[in-house]
Amino acid sequence: MSKNQVLIVDDEPDIRELLELTLGRMNLETRTAQNVEEAHHLLEQFKFDLCLTDMRLPDGNGLDLVRHIQGKHPQMPVAVITAHGSMEAAITALKAGAFDFVSKPLDVNDLRNIVRSALKVGQSQAARPETVRAPASQKLLGHSPAIEKVRILIEKLARGQAPVYIHGESGTGKELVARLIHELGPRASNPFVPVNCGAIPEALMESEFFGHRKGSFTGAVADKDGLFKAADGGTLFLDEVGDLPLHMQVKLLRAIQEKSIRPVGSQNEVKMDVRILSATHKDLQSLVQEGHFRQDLFYRLNVIELHVPSLRERPDDIALLAEHLCARLAQTLSMTAPRLTPEALETLQQYDFPGNVRELENILERAMTLCDGHEITALDLQLPISLKRGTSTASNGPESSMTPQSGEETLDEYLARVEENAIRDALARSNQNKTAAAKLLGITFRALRYKLEKLGID
């Protein structure tokens, strides 16, 4: 097999020589350029699998080369060499499209890890150009422009190593998006470790994230690896990162910047190769302004931002999502999936879904319990008219004429009244025989019993 080709761009002969020797030992072929102009000539003449470029070059900036390669050779990863401690330059390079960065003085092990990861990206792109989008299409359902934009971003972000900040309302599927970024990238064969930052007791946070050594505190009866160690070589997903206390934010910032951690009770730092993805339903920018979230950590996590749309932003996807969720729930319950009537689908598409996809799943699970087993009607959904799209006070302000006024009956109240009248009529016609009444109503005996208890009918 032919060797992978790597372009090295640096004006320092010593650095070029070190890079050539290191990559040569990795069985890679290298060509070198001293400046941007020479790099452009080599890019025109040869096909490269990776480019390593310094940030500061005699006739330009490494960022200009990153942008040029992004435009002309979008499948080629670019790793940028930055000055020691120049985190702002590294973040700027990542935002411009660089795959990753390595700081001077060069750490050979870091360099090798970055090169291996970058070459994996190129190889996976070449091996399956037509199927790259399949995982995102299969798991992130929908045809709306909003969700299609997310798919395109996922595929693009999966090729790099930059931290990604995923934001969106609760229930929109932020963890699913993070998993897809991981699964489509070069770290797919390594662990994906999700952690809810708000669920870890504050006193245990440092130990949970970084691990601890035996005897470091009361109860530490053995060495323990933390979440960073568990995600080594893979991806660490920090969900609800806005819930981190300030003291933990400082330690997390250092771990990200230095790419190393110090377990509780240890005197030595341990190198870690972890990609950080984070998410929250909160407004981190507001938390920064209020002093509840460190600005430097925010900028380090928010290298690239990805917005996950709410269901209100993609109503055309509701029917497809509902069908998929019904099939999945039916499989879990070992039953045949009921169909949604046209009226039920229309009701769902008019609903505001403050809880998004998670709420849709809960609504359908409840409806499957209440329905007759063959189809789900609008009555089975039990959705309040006060949250009908275009009528909520949150969307239209307190003066909305569509919002039910005091004394007006909401859809929830109306549905309950209609349902109660139908049940009482069926019981009267069947001489209070519940089995017969359930047959008249076209529902199961279990569903009737549930409704009787809910409505308080003896």
XYZ file of C-alpha atoms in Angstrom:
458
model
C 0.000 0.000 0.000
C 1.163 3.536 -0.721
C 2.160 5.632 2.256
C 0.051 8.514 3.523
C 1.336 11.901 2.388
C 1.755 14.726 4.916
C 2.497 18.375 4.108
C 4.638 20.156 6.735
C 4.646 23.971 6.667
C 7.069 25.726 9.052
C 9.821 28.313 8.628
C 12.039 26.806 11.357
C 14.411 24.107 9.987
C 14.667 22.377 13.387
C 10.891 22.004 13.642
C 10.630 20.696 10.080
C 13.363 18.156 10.786
C 11.712 16.981 14.021
C 8.366 16.589 12.266
C 9.920 14.709 9.349
C 11.729 12.305 11.680
C 8.657 11.701 13.866
C 6.298 11.117 10.942
C 8.877 9.039 9.096
C 8.960 6.644 12.046
C 5.168 6.390 11.661
C 5.708 5.161 8.083
C 4.420 8.428 6.589
C 5.826 10.297 3.617
C 6.419 14.021 4.098
C 7.003 17.101 1.959
C 7.967 20.418 3.511
C 7.345 24.090 2.784
C 8.884 27.140 4.467
C 6.007 29.511 3.753
C 2.453 29.846 2.447
C 3.530 30.329 -1.178
C 5.536 27.092 -1.234
C 2.645 25.279 0.459
C 0.242 26.443 -2.280
C 2.588 25.113 -4.997
C 2.890 21.717 -3.295
C -0.895 21.496 -2.801
C -1.337 22.013 -6.557
C 1.197 19.329 -7.453
C 0.515 16.550 -4.918
C -2.373 14.919 -3.101
C -1.931 15.079 0.679
C -3.757 13.225 3.450
C -2.836 15.733 6.176
C -1.282 19.165 6.622
C 0.714 20.336 9.668
C 1.262 24.098 9.636
C 2.738 26.670 11.977
C 0.548 29.651 12.879
C 3.210 32.263 12.113
C 4.769 32.089 8.648
C 7.046 34.630 6.872
C 4.550 35.513 4.126
C 1.258 35.048 5.941
C -0.721 33.367 8.644
C -1.339 29.682 9.208
C -5.044 30.513 9.418
C -4.969 31.699 5.799
C -3.629 28.287 4.823
C -6.317 26.556 6.906
C -9.037 28.525 5.113
C -7.445 27.874 1.705
C -7.378 24.105 2.337
C -10.929 24.179 3.682
C -12.063 25.783 0.416
C -9.948 23.810 -2.070
C -9.416 20.482 -0.256
C -12.264 20.179 2.298
C -11.573 16.484 3.030
C -7.960 17.164 4.135
C -7.495 17.624 7.905
C -5.193 20.463 9.024
C -3.426 20.498 12.399
C -2.002 23.823 13.557
C 1.200 24.335 15.575
C 0.789 27.156 18.099
C 3.073 28.937 20.548
C 3.085 27.609 24.118
C 0.196 29.013 26.154
C -1.433 30.652 23.124
C -4.874 29.212 23.754
C -6.631 32.098 21.971
C -4.689 31.319 18.780
C -5.589 27.636 19.103
C -9.290 28.413 19.513
C -9.175 30.783 16.519
C -7.603 28.000 14.442
C -10.294 25.520 15.489
C -13.023 28.013 14.609
C -11.400 28.484 11.179
C -11.722 24.742 10.538
C -8.475 23.232 11.850
C -8.774 19.583 12.894
C -6.720 20.083 16.065
C -3.683 21.914 17.411
C -0.360 21.061 19.040
C 1.647 23.511 21.144
C 5.357 24.292 21.121
C 7.560 22.875 22.485
C 6.253 19.863 20.584
C 5.223 16.837 22.615
C 5.948 13.873 20.344
C 3.210 11.695 21.893
C 0.592 14.435 21.468
C 1.730 14.909 17.881
C 1.442 11.196 17.094
C -2.062 11.007 18.600
C -3.230 13.987 16.556
C -1.722 12.600 13.335
C -3.330 9.177 13.877
C -6.738 10.722 14.569
C -6.498 13.041 11.555
C -5.550 10.212 9.196
C -8.471 8.138 10.506
C -10.815 10.952 9.459
C -9.403 11.039 5.941
C -9.525 7.260 5.575
C -13.131 7.020 6.798
C -14.183 9.793 4.415
C -12.564 8.030 1.450
C -13.879 4.598 2.401
C -17.572 5.524 2.642
C -18.328 8.789 0.846
C -21.908 7.800 0.021
C -22.815 6.331 3.397
C -21.369 8.973 5.713
C -24.787 10.509 6.186
C -26.642 7.266 6.841
C -26.206 7.132 10.657
C -27.340 10.745 11.102
C -30.311 10.228 8.769
C -31.415 7.052 10.532
C -31.140 8.370 14.094
C -31.972 12.053 13.667
C -35.425 11.806 12.110
C -37.057 14.559 10.086
C -37.119 16.268 6.701
C -37.435 19.904 7.794
C -34.766 22.460 6.790
C -33.992 23.026 10.502
C -33.082 19.386 11.158
C -31.297 19.031 7.818
C -29.045 21.922 8.840
C -28.219 20.068 12.078
C -27.332 16.906 10.118
C -24.950 18.823 7.858
C -23.267 20.432 10.881
C -22.941 17.078 12.671
C -21.155 15.572 9.677
C -18.831 18.562 9.419
C -18.057 18.728 13.151
C -17.415 14.980 13.351
C -14.316 15.440 11.168
C -12.597 17.736 13.699
C -11.590 17.688 17.336
C -12.845 21.138 18.337
C -15.038 21.399 21.458
C -18.696 21.800 20.497
C -21.332 23.584 22.587
C -24.779 22.113 21.879
C -27.679 24.223 23.057
C -31.412 23.826 22.852
C -34.510 23.395 24.978
C -35.029 20.387 27.247
C -36.107 17.290 25.372
C -34.775 18.295 21.941
C -32.197 15.493 21.719
C -28.908 17.178 22.587
C -27.315 13.931 23.790
C -28.347 12.188 20.561
C -26.611 14.950 18.575
C -23.464 14.550 20.704
C -23.486 10.773 20.162
C -23.761 11.236 16.404
C -20.784 13.637 16.364
C -18.816 10.960 18.217
C -20.015 8.026 16.082
C -19.233 9.753 12.772
C -15.740 10.819 13.856
C -12.345 9.131 14.266
C -13.052 8.392 17.960
C -16.078 6.192 17.189
C -14.323 2.980 18.284
C -13.453 4.535 21.665
C -15.766 5.377 24.600
C -18.541 7.966 24.537
C -19.035 8.992 28.190
C -22.095 11.145 28.980
C -22.341 12.863 32.367
C -25.106 15.032 33.790
C -23.206 17.756 35.644
C -26.250 18.658 37.718
C -26.649 15.121 39.050
C -23.233 14.837 40.751
C -23.053 15.954 44.419
C -20.775 18.997 44.663
C -18.514 17.362 47.278
C -17.819 14.411 44.959
C -17.360 16.296 41.687
C -13.571 16.444 41.581
C -13.265 12.751 42.385
C -15.936 11.823 39.815
C -14.264 13.828 37.042
C -10.584 13.216 37.775
C -10.546 10.106 39.978
C -8.735 9.707 43.307
C -5.970 7.778 44.987
C -6.413 5.391 47.882
C -6.427 7.206 51.242
C -6.838 10.673 49.708
C -9.988 11.218 51.808
C -12.232 9.341 54.215
C -13.854 6.481 52.338
C -11.225 6.329 49.552
C -10.363 2.683 50.186
C -8.954 2.089 46.696
C -7.720 3.983 43.631
C -10.543 5.080 41.357
C -10.461 6.304 37.762
C -12.647 9.310 36.955
C -14.802 10.222 33.970
C -11.879 11.753 32.061
C -9.966 8.472 32.335
C -13.048 6.516 31.265
C -13.322 8.713 28.146
C -9.596 8.615 27.293
C -9.242 8.305 23.516
C -12.949 9.046 23.081
C -15.498 11.736 23.872
C -16.688 13.220 27.170
C -20.178 14.734 26.922
C -20.897 17.286 29.661
C -24.676 17.621 29.795
C -26.153 20.560 31.739
C -22.668 22.073 32.011
C -24.257 25.285 33.291
C -24.881 23.518 36.627
C -21.163 23.198 37.420
C -20.126 25.145 40.546
C -17.463 27.831 40.046
C -14.662 25.951 41.826
C -15.185 22.989 39.494
C -15.245 25.257 36.461
C -11.668 26.354 37.269
C -10.435 22.750 37.458
C -12.286 21.764 34.293
C -10.776 24.708 32.388
C -7.272 23.632 33.358
C -7.923 20.019 32.381
C -9.155 21.093 28.941
C -6.334 23.546 28.296
C -3.490 21.344 29.535
C -5.006 18.101 28.210
C -4.118 16.503 31.527
C -5.734 15.798 34.898
C -4.553 15.377 38.482
C -6.475 12.741 40.481
C -7.405 13.733 44.037
C -4.519 12.833 46.338
C -1.961 12.544 43.531
C 1.075 14.782 43.031
C 1.391 13.968 39.331
C -0.641 15.008 36.329
C -1.828 12.378 33.846
C -2.087 13.115 30.117
C -5.559 12.641 28.636
C -6.758 12.518 25.025
C -10.420 13.484 25.298
C -12.731 15.452 23.024
C -15.147 17.645 24.965
C -18.760 18.135 23.895
C -21.060 20.114 26.189
C -24.733 20.987 26.319
C -27.298 22.865 28.370
C -30.836 24.187 28.070
C -29.750 27.305 29.976
C -28.440 30.525 28.425
C -24.723 30.283 29.238
C -24.047 33.796 27.975
C -26.500 35.159 30.557
C -24.882 33.026 33.276
C -21.510 34.541 32.306
C -22.920 38.063 32.587
C -24.440 37.237 35.982
C -21.112 35.872 37.242
C -22.354 32.273 37.594
C -20.221 30.860 34.776
C -16.596 31.636 33.966
C -16.137 33.558 30.737
C -12.836 31.828 29.915
C -14.437 28.389 30.270
C -17.404 29.505 28.168
C -15.124 30.547 25.307
C -13.143 27.316 25.619
C -16.288 25.156 25.432
C -18.039 27.337 22.876
C -15.433 26.984 20.108
C -18.215 25.853 17.772
C -21.899 26.265 18.560
C -24.679 23.960 17.402
C -28.351 24.790 17.946
C -30.799 21.890 18.214
C -34.239 23.131 17.071
C -37.358 22.721 19.175
C -40.407 20.907 17.812
C -42.039 24.310 17.335
C -39.318 25.061 14.790
C -39.981 21.832 12.858
C -43.742 21.037 12.987
C -43.583 19.168 9.669
C -41.471 16.471 11.367
C -44.043 15.695 14.077
C -45.955 13.079 12.047
C -42.773 11.143 11.198
C -41.525 11.324 14.801
C -44.907 10.236 16.176
C -45.032 7.209 13.863
C -41.491 6.204 14.819
C -42.139 6.632 18.555
C -45.392 4.654 18.398
C -43.587 1.772 16.687
C -40.825 1.831 19.293
C -43.241 2.008 22.233
C -45.362 -0.798 20.771
C -42.281 -2.995 20.493
C -41.456 -2.306 24.157
C -45.039 -3.140 25.187
C -45.191 -6.213 22.900
C -48.233 -4.922 21.027
C -49.174 -3.829 17.529
C -48.523 -0.143 16.953
C -51.807 1.809 16.788
C -52.268 4.312 13.976
C -52.815 7.996 14.622
C -56.040 9.344 13.166
C -55.801 12.445 10.926
C -57.452 14.471 13.695
C -54.857 13.242 16.218
C -51.990 14.208 13.906
C -53.512 17.629 13.327
C -53.883 18.106 17.086
C -50.224 17.199 17.636
C -49.081 19.600 14.917
C -51.014 22.410 16.582
C -49.539 21.752 20.020
C -46.676 23.912 21.339
C -44.586 21.070 22.899
C -42.742 22.874 25.714
C -41.074 19.508 26.477
C -40.228 18.804 22.804
C -39.514 15.231 21.603
C -39.388 13.842 25.152
C -42.863 15.241 25.814
C -44.151 13.839 22.514
C -42.983 10.394 23.585
C -44.718 10.742 26.977
C -47.957 11.907 25.320
C -47.957 8.945 22.932
C -47.164 6.465 25.703
C -50.152 7.735 27.681
C -52.366 7.725 24.573
C -51.430 4.117 23.796
C -52.626 3.160 27.267
C -55.935 4.983 26.823
C -56.731 4.105 23.204
C -58.679 1.077 22.002
C -55.498 -0.597 20.803
C -56.029 0.043 17.079
C -55.894 3.799 16.707
C -55.092 6.918 18.692
C -57.663 9.686 18.501
C -57.397 13.351 19.418
C -59.300 12.578 22.637
C -56.692 10.002 23.639
C -53.918 12.623 23.414
C -55.519 14.854 26.088
C -53.724 18.049 25.014
C -54.681 21.438 26.538
C -55.922 24.148 24.164
C -53.920 26.683 26.212
C -50.748 25.288 24.656
C -52.010 25.264 21.087
C -49.422 26.834 18.764
C -50.072 30.505 18.298
C -52.214 30.716 21.425
C -49.713 30.440 24.284
C -48.899 33.543 26.282
C -45.216 32.767 25.927
C -45.441 33.075 22.158
C -47.919 35.867 21.745
C -47.765 37.916 24.913
C -50.377 38.460 27.581
C -52.765 40.208 25.230
C -53.194 37.226 22.849
C -56.835 37.041 21.838
C -56.510 33.294 21.234
C -55.538 32.478 24.814
C -58.543 31.265 26.860
C -59.825 34.081 29.051
C -61.102 33.672 32.568
C -64.251 31.534 32.552
C -63.588 30.046 29.082
C -63.266 26.273 28.768
C -59.830 24.958 27.779
C -59.425 22.002 25.422
C -58.353 19.903 28.390
C -61.574 20.695 30.219
C -63.666 20.196 27.084
C -62.120 16.798 26.348
C -62.618 15.667 29.943
C -66.300 16.704 29.810
C -66.929 14.931 26.490
C -65.140 11.821 27.697
C -67.043 11.707 30.986
C -70.420 12.124 29.209
C -69.583 9.309 26.760
C -68.569 6.970 29.577
C -71.670 7.726 31.682
C -73.896 7.156 28.641
C -72.223 3.800 27.864
C -72.595 2.673 31.485
C -76.276 3.623 31.480
C -76.907 1.760 28.215
C -75.132 -1.357 29.519
C -76.914 -1.262 32.891
C -73.613 -0.409 34.650
C -71.844 -3.472 33.212
C -68.278 -2.247 32.758
C -67.230 -4.989 30.327
C -70.190 -4.209 28.064
C -69.628 -0.458 28.411
C -65.995 -0.869 27.298
C -67.208 -2.727 24.168
C -69.696 0.065 23.417
C -66.909 2.647 23.761
C -64.516 0.585 21.611
C -61.836 0.470 24.303
C -60.317 -2.221 26.504
C -61.649 -2.977 29.973
C -58.302 -1.867 31.410
C -58.533 1.477 29.618
C -62.106 1.996 30.900
C -61.063 1.209 34.460
C -58.205 3.737 34.165
C -60.603 6.410 32.898
C -63.166 5.702 35.636
C -60.520 6.110 38.338
C -59.202 9.277 36.736
C -62.660 10.840 36.432
C -63.748 9.653 39.878
C -66.756 7.726 38.555
C -67.953 4.936 40.867
